[in-house]
Amino acid sequence: MTMLPFLIPSPDISYFDLGPVRIRFYALFILAGIVAAAWITSRRLKKAGADSEAAVDVVMWAVVFGIVGARIYHVLTHPADYFFPGADLLRTLYIWEGGIAIFGAVTFGAIGIYIGTRRAGIPFLVYADALVPGLLLAQAIGRLGNYFNQELFGSPTTLPWGLQIDQTSPAFPPGLAADTLFHPLFLYELLWNLIGVGVILLASRHKAIGSGVALGTYLIWYGIGRAWFESFRLDPTELEVFGIKANIITAVIAAAVGITLIVIRNRRETAHPDAPLPGATGAIPR
């Protein structure tokens, strides 16, 4: 008797209408992630003795800049989708059609955080260290939105947890059989991010907030994971540099920045063990 695989079915819906307003599940999960990240950041800032009330204000700066950056990064790394003879360049602004990238969100979001923390009088690294566990949790929540959009999947697989993609979906690769199953990258990254939250808290449990260890660990953990997932992700229109996907290059750079940050901060701490690191305040709550 042949056993059927425990496949992950494709969702039947990706949105619902509330009167004249169309609500997309992707947007709801993104919003839920933002709320969770803001709450966790506020709690961590409060326990560290920093201004917890400023958490939401700074998050708003990060969200606005992050959305803009996420769209810019996606458009620039998928030029074939937007820049071709006869293309409507206004489509580069149609964010509701899908197409945002986490690396653009993190990069531009960091600029927003810098502006917000300057206005609030909070050192950047203090806020960043407080933020990253909640940020990684938010990214995990957001991956559920990818599931409802039938996106973020990998190469075909015969593994029992293969992801089913509707053949009518624009993301379905041409030339494959309708019953083809794919690696559920959204699920892999969701689980990776949840584990990463624990790794960040464990790595920074004896470090002062603002030490940069939490931020550095986030960059290393997510960079390594994302580079791995991107290696078998199906995204035929993504820009490649010397045959390497743009997202893999960015992920490696992120991990390298994280390693550099931790090394530099640890050297300063070793050279001056009795002096607090610039921006450090209190202990990061577990």
PDB file of C-alpha atoms in Angstrom:
ATOM      1  CA  MET A   1       0.000   0.000   0.000  1.00  0.00           C
ATOM      2  CA  THR A   2       1.418   3.371  -1.041  1.00  0.00           C
ATOM      3  CA  MET A   3       1.396   6.032   1.659  1.00  0.00           C
ATOM      4  CA  LEU A   4       0.343   9.485   0.612  1.00  0.00           C
ATOM      5  CA  PRO A   5       2.675  12.297   1.704  1.00  0.00           C
ATOM      6  CA  PHE A   6       1.653  14.763   4.357  1.00  0.00           C
ATOM      7  CA  LEU A   7       1.579  17.622   1.903  1.00  0.00           C
ATOM      8  CA  ILE A   8       0.951  21.236   2.867  1.00  0.00           C
ATOM      9  CA  PRO A   9      -2.101  22.342   0.854  1.00  0.00           C
ATOM     10  CA  SER A  10      -2.240  25.697  -0.852  1.00  0.00           C
ATOM     11  CA  PRO A  11      -4.719  28.118   0.768  1.00  0.00           C
ATOM     12  CA  ASP A  12      -7.994  28.748  -1.024  1.00  0.00           C
ATOM     13  CA  ILE A  13      -8.049  32.464  -0.199  1.00  0.00           C
ATOM     14  CA  SER A  14      -5.542  35.264   0.290  1.00  0.00           C
ATOM     15  CA  TYR A  15      -7.945  38.048   1.265  1.00  0.00           C
ATOM     16  CA  PHE A  16     -11.489  38.870   2.336  1.00  0.00           C
ATOM     17  CA  ASP A  17     -13.689  41.868   1.671  1.00  0.00           C
ATOM     18  CA  LEU A  18     -15.012  43.987   4.510  1.00  0.00           C
ATOM     19  CA  GLY A  19     -17.575  46.126   2.742  1.00  0.00           C
ATOM     20  CA  PRO A  20     -15.698  48.062   0.058  1.00  0.00           C
ATOM     21  CA  VAL A  21     -12.336  47.357   1.703  1.00  0.00           C
ATOM     22  CA  ARG A  22     -10.233  44.364   0.682  1.00  0.00           C
ATOM     23  CA  ILE A  23      -8.219  42.932   3.572  1.00  0.00           C
ATOM     24  CA  ARG A  24      -5.258  40.742   2.660  1.00  0.00           C
ATOM     25  CA  PHE A  25      -4.024  38.108   5.086  1.00  0.00           C
ATOM     26  CA  TYR A  26      -0.456  39.089   4.247  1.00  0.00           C
ATOM     27  CA  ALA A  27      -1.092  42.604   5.536  1.00  0.00           C
ATOM     28  CA  LEU A  28      -2.731  41.269   8.703  1.00  0.00           C
ATOM     29  CA  PHE A  29       0.274  39.096   9.527  1.00  0.00           C
ATOM     30  CA  ILE A  30       2.661  41.980   8.849  1.00  0.00           C
ATOM     31  CA  LEU A  31       0.606  44.186  11.172  1.00  0.00           C
ATOM     32  CA  ALA A  32       0.530  41.481  13.844  1.00  0.00           C
ATOM     33  CA  GLY A  33       4.302  41.197  13.605  1.00  0.00           C
ATOM     34  CA  ILE A  34       4.764  44.950  14.013  1.00  0.00           C
ATOM     35  CA  VAL A  35       2.550  44.983  17.111  1.00  0.00           C
ATOM     36  CA  ALA A  36       4.419  42.026  18.626  1.00  0.00           C
ATOM     37  CA  ALA A  37       7.816  43.596  17.930  1.00  0.00           C
ATOM     38  CA  ALA A  38       6.768  46.935  19.437  1.00  0.00           C
ATOM     39  CA  TRP A  39       5.424  45.258  22.594  1.00  0.00           C
ATOM     40  CA  ILE A  40       8.530  43.126  23.133  1.00  0.00           C
ATOM     41  CA  THR A  41      10.843  46.077  22.475  1.00  0.00           C
ATOM     42  CA  SER A  42       8.950  48.246  24.961  1.00  0.00           C
ATOM     43  CA  ARG A  43       9.153  45.531  27.613  1.00  0.00           C
ATOM     44  CA  ARG A  44      12.884  45.010  27.109  1.00  0.00           C
ATOM     45  CA  LEU A  45      13.615  48.735  27.194  1.00  0.00           C
ATOM     46  CA  LYS A  46      11.620  49.129  30.406  1.00  0.00           C
ATOM     47  CA  LYS A  47      13.423  46.283  32.181  1.00  0.00           C
ATOM     48  CA  ALA A  48      16.747  47.728  31.073  1.00  0.00           C
ATOM     49  CA  GLY A  49      15.885  51.114  32.532  1.00  0.00           C
ATOM     50  CA  ALA A  50      15.471  52.898  29.201  1.00  0.00           C
ATOM     51  CA  ASP A  51      12.506  54.937  27.992  1.00  0.00           C
ATOM     52  CA  SER A  52       9.982  52.253  27.065  1.00  0.00           C
ATOM     53  CA  GLU A  53       7.349  54.768  25.984  1.00  0.00           C
ATOM     54  CA  ALA A  54       9.549  55.770  23.069  1.00  0.00           C
ATOM     55  CA  ALA A  55       9.457  52.228  21.680  1.00  0.00           C
ATOM     56  CA  VAL A  56       6.306  52.747  19.623  1.00  0.00           C
ATOM     57  CA  ASP A  57       7.430  56.164  18.354  1.00  0.00           C
ATOM     58  CA  VAL A  58      10.707  54.744  17.086  1.00  0.00           C
ATOM     59  CA  VAL A  59       8.963  51.697  15.595  1.00  0.00           C
ATOM     60  CA  MET A  60       6.795  54.016  13.511  1.00  0.00           C
ATOM     61  CA  TRP A  61       9.915  55.591  12.032  1.00  0.00           C
ATOM     62  CA  ALA A  62      11.273  52.125  11.319  1.00  0.00           C
ATOM     63  CA  VAL A  63       8.011  50.953   9.724  1.00  0.00           C
ATOM     64  CA  VAL A  64       7.715  53.920   7.352  1.00  0.00           C
ATOM     65  CA  PHE A  65      11.337  53.748   6.237  1.00  0.00           C
ATOM     66  CA  GLY A  66      11.221  49.953   6.201  1.00  0.00           C
ATOM     67  CA  ILE A  67       8.253  49.755   3.831  1.00  0.00           C
ATOM     68  CA  VAL A  68       9.883  52.203   1.419  1.00  0.00           C
ATOM     69  CA  GLY A  69      13.188  50.343   1.592  1.00  0.00           C
ATOM     70  CA  ALA A  70      11.547  46.950   1.186  1.00  0.00           C
ATOM     71  CA  ARG A  71       9.896  48.066  -2.035  1.00  0.00           C
ATOM     72  CA  ILE A  72      12.999  49.763  -3.420  1.00  0.00           C
ATOM     73  CA  TYR A  73      15.145  46.692  -2.760  1.00  0.00           C
ATOM     74  CA  HIS A  74      12.614  44.373  -4.381  1.00  0.00           C
ATOM     75  CA  VAL A  75      12.300  46.509  -7.510  1.00  0.00           C
ATOM     76  CA  LEU A  76      16.069  46.892  -7.884  1.00  0.00           C
ATOM     77  CA  THR A  77      16.684  43.157  -7.474  1.00  0.00           C
ATOM     78  CA  HIS A  78      13.890  42.213  -9.898  1.00  0.00           C
ATOM     79  CA  PRO A  79      14.511  44.647 -12.783  1.00  0.00           C
ATOM     80  CA  ALA A  80      13.055  42.287 -15.391  1.00  0.00           C
ATOM     81  CA  ASP A  81       9.643  42.604 -13.741  1.00  0.00           C
ATOM     82  CA  TYR A  82       9.519  46.391 -13.948  1.00  0.00           C
ATOM     83  CA  PHE A  83      11.962  47.709 -16.546  1.00  0.00           C
ATOM     84  CA  PHE A  84      11.315  46.489 -20.074  1.00  0.00           C
ATOM     85  CA  PRO A  85      10.141  48.070 -23.358  1.00  0.00           C
ATOM     86  CA  GLY A  86       6.639  49.445 -22.867  1.00  0.00           C
ATOM     87  CA  ALA A  87       6.663  48.919 -19.101  1.00  0.00           C
ATOM     88  CA  ASP A  88       4.448  51.093 -16.909  1.00  0.00           C
ATOM     89  CA  LEU A  89       6.987  52.527 -14.474  1.00  0.00           C
ATOM     90  CA  LEU A  90       4.206  53.508 -12.090  1.00  0.00           C
ATOM     91  CA  ARG A  91       3.911  49.800 -11.273  1.00  0.00           C
ATOM     92  CA  THR A  92       7.095  50.155  -9.271  1.00  0.00           C
ATOM     93  CA  LEU A  93       4.905  51.986  -6.735  1.00  0.00           C
ATOM     94  CA  TYR A  94       2.108  49.391  -6.657  1.00  0.00           C
ATOM     95  CA  ILE A  95       3.124  47.777  -3.404  1.00  0.00           C
ATOM     96  CA  TRP A  96      -0.333  46.232  -3.027  1.00  0.00           C
ATOM     97  CA  GLU A  97       0.487  43.941  -5.963  1.00  0.00           C
ATOM     98  CA  GLY A  98       3.141  42.315  -3.804  1.00  0.00           C
ATOM     99  CA  GLY A  99       6.884  42.577  -3.839  1.00  0.00           C
ATOM    100  CA  ILE A 100       8.678  43.702  -0.690  1.00  0.00           C
ATOM    101  CA  ALA A 101      12.028  42.449   0.573  1.00  0.00           C
ATOM    102  CA  ILE A 102      13.147  42.028   4.170  1.00  0.00           C
ATOM    103  CA  PHE A 103      16.725  43.152   3.522  1.00  0.00           C
ATOM    104  CA  GLY A 104      15.485  46.466   2.177  1.00  0.00           C
ATOM    105  CA  ALA A 105      13.164  46.764   5.161  1.00  0.00           C
ATOM    106  CA  VAL A 106      15.988  46.106   7.632  1.00  0.00           C
ATOM    107  CA  THR A 107      18.429  48.480   5.930  1.00  0.00           C
ATOM    108  CA  PHE A 108      16.044  51.411   5.567  1.00  0.00           C
ATOM    109  CA  GLY A 109      14.356  50.521   8.852  1.00  0.00           C
ATOM    110  CA  ALA A 110      17.733  50.989  10.559  1.00  0.00           C
ATOM    111  CA  ILE A 111      17.840  54.511   9.131  1.00  0.00           C
ATOM    112  CA  GLY A 112      14.378  55.137  10.550  1.00  0.00           C
ATOM    113  CA  ILE A 113      15.484  53.777  13.925  1.00  0.00           C
ATOM    114  CA  TYR A 114      18.532  56.040  13.890  1.00  0.00           C
ATOM    115  CA  ILE A 115      16.337  59.081  13.282  1.00  0.00           C
ATOM    116  CA  GLY A 116      13.775  57.973  15.861  1.00  0.00           C
ATOM    117  CA  THR A 117      16.332  57.204  18.567  1.00  0.00           C
ATOM    118  CA  ARG A 118      18.073  60.531  17.998  1.00  0.00           C
ATOM    119  CA  ARG A 119      14.776  62.321  18.518  1.00  0.00           C
ATOM    120  CA  ALA A 120      13.958  60.210  21.580  1.00  0.00           C
ATOM    121  CA  GLY A 121      17.413  60.508  23.131  1.00  0.00           C
ATOM    122  CA  ILE A 122      18.029  56.738  23.142  1.00  0.00           C
ATOM    123  CA  PRO A 123      21.372  55.321  21.934  1.00  0.00           C
ATOM    124  CA  PHE A 124      20.927  53.442  18.664  1.00  0.00           C
ATOM    125  CA  LEU A 125      22.503  50.201  19.896  1.00  0.00           C
ATOM    126  CA  VAL A 126      20.356  50.204  23.026  1.00  0.00           C
ATOM    127  CA  TYR A 127      17.212  50.285  20.939  1.00  0.00           C
ATOM    128  CA  ALA A 128      18.559  47.843  18.342  1.00  0.00           C
ATOM    129  CA  ASP A 129      19.521  45.284  20.989  1.00  0.00           C
ATOM    130  CA  ALA A 130      16.083  45.615  22.564  1.00  0.00           C
ATOM    131  CA  LEU A 131      14.360  45.308  19.190  1.00  0.00           C
ATOM    132  CA  VAL A 132      15.937  42.334  17.434  1.00  0.00           C
ATOM    133  CA  PRO A 133      14.266  39.435  19.321  1.00  0.00           C
ATOM    134  CA  GLY A 134      10.866  40.968  18.592  1.00  0.00           C
ATOM    135  CA  LEU A 135      11.920  41.768  15.036  1.00  0.00           C
ATOM    136  CA  LEU A 136      12.822  38.153  14.338  1.00  0.00           C
ATOM    137  CA  LEU A 137       9.516  37.039  15.863  1.00  0.00           C
ATOM    138  CA  ALA A 138       7.743  39.549  13.615  1.00  0.00           C
ATOM    139  CA  GLN A 139       9.526  38.094  10.595  1.00  0.00           C
ATOM    140  CA  ALA A 140       8.356  34.620  11.609  1.00  0.00           C
ATOM    141  CA  ILE A 141       4.763  35.834  11.861  1.00  0.00           C
ATOM    142  CA  GLY A 142       5.056  37.570   8.503  1.00  0.00           C
ATOM    143  CA  ARG A 143       6.040  34.306   6.812  1.00  0.00           C
ATOM    144  CA  LEU A 144       2.501  33.068   7.370  1.00  0.00           C
ATOM    145  CA  GLY A 145       1.463  35.860   5.026  1.00  0.00           C
ATOM    146  CA  ASN A 146       3.780  34.388   2.390  1.00  0.00           C
ATOM    147  CA  TYR A 147       1.879  31.129   2.723  1.00  0.00           C
ATOM    148  CA  PHE A 148      -1.455  32.795   1.964  1.00  0.00           C
ATOM    149  CA  ASN A 149       0.148  34.569  -1.001  1.00  0.00           C
ATOM    150  CA  GLN A 150       1.506  31.226  -2.276  1.00  0.00           C
ATOM    151  CA  GLU A 151       5.038  32.567  -2.437  1.00  0.00           C
ATOM    152  CA  LEU A 152       8.437  31.907  -0.881  1.00  0.00           C
ATOM    153  CA  PHE A 153       8.786  28.284  -1.908  1.00  0.00           C
ATOM    154  CA  GLY A 154      11.772  26.300  -3.078  1.00  0.00           C
ATOM    155  CA  SER A 155      12.638  23.704  -5.651  1.00  0.00           C
ATOM    156  CA  PRO A 156      10.446  20.642  -6.274  1.00  0.00           C
ATOM    157  CA  THR A 157      10.647  17.987  -3.593  1.00  0.00           C
ATOM    158  CA  THR A 158       9.399  14.486  -2.859  1.00  0.00           C
ATOM    159  CA  LEU A 159       9.679  15.003   0.897  1.00  0.00           C
ATOM    160  CA  PRO A 160       6.452  14.231   2.779  1.00  0.00           C
ATOM    161  CA  TRP A 161       5.951  17.852   3.832  1.00  0.00           C
ATOM    162  CA  GLY A 162       6.038  19.284   0.326  1.00  0.00           C
ATOM    163  CA  LEU A 163       4.101  22.481  -0.339  1.00  0.00           C
ATOM    164  CA  GLN A 164       1.299  22.467  -2.875  1.00  0.00           C
ATOM    165  CA  ILE A 165       1.042  25.542  -5.106  1.00  0.00           C
ATOM    166  CA  ASP A 166      -2.034  26.212  -7.210  1.00  0.00           C
ATOM    167  CA  GLN A 167      -1.072  25.866 -10.876  1.00  0.00           C
ATOM    168  CA  THR A 168      -3.125  28.982 -11.642  1.00  0.00           C
ATOM    169  CA  SER A 169      -0.920  31.035  -9.316  1.00  0.00           C
ATOM    170  CA  PRO A 170       1.382  33.494 -11.154  1.00  0.00           C
ATOM    171  CA  ALA A 171       4.235  32.134  -9.034  1.00  0.00           C
ATOM    172  CA  PHE A 172       3.825  28.548 -10.263  1.00  0.00           C
ATOM    173  CA  PRO A 173       6.896  27.628 -12.347  1.00  0.00           C
ATOM    174  CA  PRO A 174       6.023  26.928 -15.990  1.00  0.00           C
ATOM    175  CA  GLY A 175       6.581  23.480 -17.401  1.00  0.00           C
ATOM    176  CA  LEU A 176       5.961  21.542 -14.186  1.00  0.00           C
ATOM    177  CA  ALA A 177       3.142  19.105 -13.494  1.00  0.00           C
ATOM    178  CA  ALA A 178       0.163  20.450 -11.571  1.00  0.00           C
ATOM    179  CA  ASP A 179       0.756  18.027  -8.691  1.00  0.00           C
ATOM    180  CA  THR A 180       4.390  19.095  -8.187  1.00  0.00           C
ATOM    181  CA  LEU A 181       5.269  19.746  -4.550  1.00  0.00           C
ATOM    182  CA  PHE A 182       7.846  22.308  -3.439  1.00  0.00           C
ATOM    183  CA  HIS A 183      10.060  22.952  -0.447  1.00  0.00           C
ATOM    184  CA  PRO A 184       7.995  25.149   1.937  1.00  0.00           C
ATOM    185  CA  LEU A 185      10.626  27.837   2.439  1.00  0.00           C
ATOM    186  CA  PHE A 186       8.128  30.036   4.272  1.00  0.00           C
ATOM    187  CA  LEU A 187       7.858  27.298   6.916  1.00  0.00           C
ATOM    188  CA  TYR A 188      11.608  26.660   7.054  1.00  0.00           C
ATOM    189  CA  GLU A 189      12.290  30.344   7.632  1.00  0.00           C
ATOM    190  CA  LEU A 190       9.442  30.659  10.133  1.00  0.00           C
ATOM    191  CA  LEU A 191      10.957  27.878  12.255  1.00  0.00           C
ATOM    192  CA  TRP A 192      14.494  29.223  11.767  1.00  0.00           C
ATOM    193  CA  ASN A 193      13.394  32.643  12.991  1.00  0.00           C
ATOM    194  CA  LEU A 194      11.617  31.243  16.044  1.00  0.00           C
ATOM    195  CA  ILE A 195      14.740  29.297  17.007  1.00  0.00           C
ATOM    196  CA  GLY A 196      16.744  32.460  16.361  1.00  0.00           C
ATOM    197  CA  VAL A 197      14.751  34.379  18.970  1.00  0.00           C
ATOM    198  CA  GLY A 198      15.943  31.889  21.572  1.00  0.00           C
ATOM    199  CA  VAL A 199      19.512  32.033  20.247  1.00  0.00           C
ATOM    200  CA  ILE A 200      19.582  35.839  20.543  1.00  0.00           C
ATOM    201  CA  LEU A 201      18.240  35.782  24.096  1.00  0.00           C
ATOM    202  CA  LEU A 202      20.710  33.065  25.072  1.00  0.00           C
ATOM    203  CA  ALA A 203      23.723  34.767  23.471  1.00  0.00           C
ATOM    204  CA  SER A 204      22.969  38.134  25.087  1.00  0.00           C
ATOM    205  CA  ARG A 205      21.698  36.994  28.482  1.00  0.00           C
ATOM    206  CA  HIS A 206      24.811  38.187  30.350  1.00  0.00           C
ATOM    207  CA  LYS A 207      25.456  41.251  28.200  1.00  0.00           C
ATOM    208  CA  ALA A 208      24.350  44.818  28.822  1.00  0.00           C
ATOM    209  CA  ILE A 209      21.725  46.217  26.512  1.00  0.00           C
ATOM    210  CA  GLY A 210      23.575  48.307  23.985  1.00  0.00           C
ATOM    211  CA  SER A 211      26.542  45.938  23.897  1.00  0.00           C
ATOM    212  CA  GLY A 212      25.636  45.075  20.314  1.00  0.00           C
ATOM    213  CA  VAL A 213      25.685  41.325  20.970  1.00  0.00           C
ATOM    214  CA  ALA A 214      21.948  40.894  20.397  1.00  0.00           C
ATOM    215  CA  LEU A 215      22.069  42.891  17.154  1.00  0.00           C
ATOM    216  CA  GLY A 216      25.185  41.094  15.961  1.00  0.00           C
ATOM    217  CA  THR A 217      23.689  37.688  16.734  1.00  0.00           C
ATOM    218  CA  TYR A 218      20.546  38.626  14.810  1.00  0.00           C
ATOM    219  CA  LEU A 219      22.541  39.621  11.730  1.00  0.00           C
ATOM    220  CA  ILE A 220      24.637  36.451  11.846  1.00  0.00           C
ATOM    221  CA  TRP A 221      21.724  34.093  12.474  1.00  0.00           C
ATOM    222  CA  TYR A 222      19.376  35.556   9.905  1.00  0.00           C
ATOM    223  CA  GLY A 223      22.134  36.088   7.356  1.00  0.00           C
ATOM    224  CA  ILE A 224      23.254  32.450   7.497  1.00  0.00           C
ATOM    225  CA  GLY A 225      19.701  31.132   7.365  1.00  0.00           C
ATOM    226  CA  ARG A 226      18.605  33.375   4.534  1.00  0.00           C
ATOM    227  CA  ALA A 227      21.671  32.558   2.424  1.00  0.00           C
ATOM    228  CA  TRP A 228      20.885  28.875   2.833  1.00  0.00           C
ATOM    229  CA  PHE A 229      17.185  29.215   1.980  1.00  0.00           C
ATOM    230  CA  GLU A 230      17.881  31.421  -1.023  1.00  0.00           C
ATOM    231  CA  SER A 231      20.177  28.762  -2.473  1.00  0.00           C
ATOM    232  CA  PHE A 232      17.169  26.624  -3.431  1.00  0.00           C
ATOM    233  CA  ARG A 233      14.440  29.241  -3.697  1.00  0.00           C
ATOM    234  CA  LEU A 234      12.604  29.506  -7.009  1.00  0.00           C
ATOM    235  CA  ASP A 235      12.708  33.154  -8.078  1.00  0.00           C
ATOM    236  CA  PRO A 236      13.610  33.302 -11.792  1.00  0.00           C
ATOM    237  CA  THR A 237      13.479  37.095 -12.077  1.00  0.00           C
ATOM    238  CA  GLU A 238      15.842  37.870  -9.199  1.00  0.00           C
ATOM    239  CA  LEU A 239      18.985  39.807 -10.079  1.00  0.00           C
ATOM    240  CA  GLU A 240      22.227  37.832 -10.037  1.00  0.00           C
ATOM    241  CA  VAL A 241      25.759  39.166  -9.683  1.00  0.00           C
ATOM    242  CA  PHE A 242      28.414  36.879 -11.205  1.00  0.00           C
ATOM    243  CA  GLY A 243      25.859  34.078 -11.093  1.00  0.00           C
ATOM    244  CA  ILE A 244      25.058  34.576  -7.400  1.00  0.00           C
ATOM    245  CA  LYS A 245      21.613  35.704  -6.275  1.00  0.00           C
ATOM    246  CA  ALA A 246      21.472  39.242  -4.906  1.00  0.00           C
ATOM    247  CA  ASN A 247      19.773  38.040  -1.730  1.00  0.00           C
ATOM    248  CA  ILE A 248      22.555  35.547  -1.028  1.00  0.00           C
ATOM    249  CA  ILE A 249      25.161  38.287  -1.383  1.00  0.00           C
ATOM    250  CA  THR A 250      23.191  40.578   0.923  1.00  0.00           C
ATOM    251  CA  ALA A 251      22.710  37.772   3.455  1.00  0.00           C
ATOM    252  CA  VAL A 252      26.446  37.059   3.562  1.00  0.00           C
ATOM    253  CA  ILE A 253      27.161  40.769   4.013  1.00  0.00           C
ATOM    254  CA  ALA A 254      24.647  40.910   6.886  1.00  0.00           C
ATOM    255  CA  ALA A 255      26.336  37.978   8.640  1.00  0.00           C
ATOM    256  CA  ALA A 256      29.765  39.560   8.118  1.00  0.00           C
ATOM    257  CA  VAL A 257      28.556  42.857   9.611  1.00  0.00           C
ATOM    258  CA  GLY A 258      27.184  40.966  12.609  1.00  0.00           C
ATOM    259  CA  ILE A 259      30.494  39.184  13.201  1.00  0.00           C
ATOM    260  CA  THR A 260      32.418  42.446  12.845  1.00  0.00           C
ATOM    261  CA  LEU A 261      30.116  44.229  15.296  1.00  0.00           C
ATOM    262  CA  ILE A 262      30.515  41.562  17.980  1.00  0.00           C
ATOM    263  CA  VAL A 263      34.301  41.363  17.528  1.00  0.00           C
ATOM    264  CA  ILE A 264      34.747  45.136  17.767  1.00  0.00           C
ATOM    265  CA  ARG A 265      32.497  45.490  20.810  1.00  0.00           C
ATOM    266  CA  ASN A 266      34.163  42.542  22.566  1.00  0.00           C
ATOM    267  CA  ARG A 267      37.609  44.023  21.944  1.00  0.00           C
ATOM    268  CA  ARG A 268      36.508  47.301  23.499  1.00  0.00           C
ATOM    269  CA  GLU A 269      35.062  45.454  26.472  1.00  0.00           C
ATOM    270  CA  THR A 270      38.270  43.435  26.915  1.00  0.00           C
ATOM    271  CA  ALA A 271      40.477  46.520  26.646  1.00  0.00           C
ATOM    272  CA  HIS A 272      38.380  48.437  29.188  1.00  0.00           C
ATOM    273  CA  PRO A 273      36.583  45.839  31.328  1.00  0.00           C
ATOM    274  CA  ASP A 274      35.488  48.316  33.998  1.00  0.00           C
ATOM    275  CA  ALA A 275      34.157  50.940  31.606  1.00  0.00           C
ATOM    276  CA  PRO A 276      30.629  50.596  30.207  1.00  0.00           C
ATOM    277  CA  LEU A 277      30.434  50.356  26.453  1.00  0.00           C
ATOM    278  CA  PRO A 278      29.044  53.452  24.722  1.00  0.00           C
ATOM    279  CA  GLY A 279      25.269  53.274  24.855  1.00  0.00           C
ATOM    280  CA  ALA A 280      25.104  50.284  27.208  1.00  0.00           C
ATOM    281  CA  THR A 281      22.555  50.427  29.988  1.00  0.00           C
ATOM    282  CA  GLY A 282      21.414  47.662  32.279  1.00  0.00           C
ATOM    283  CA  ALA A 283      21.039  43.979  31.487  1.00  0.00           C
ATOM    284  CA  ILE A 284      18.918  42.599  28.732  1.00  0.00           C
ATOM    285  CA  PRO A 285      15.912  40.801  30.233  1.00  0.00           C
ATOM    286  CA  ARG A 286      15.598  37.145  29.442  1.00  0.00           C
TER     287      ARG A 286
END
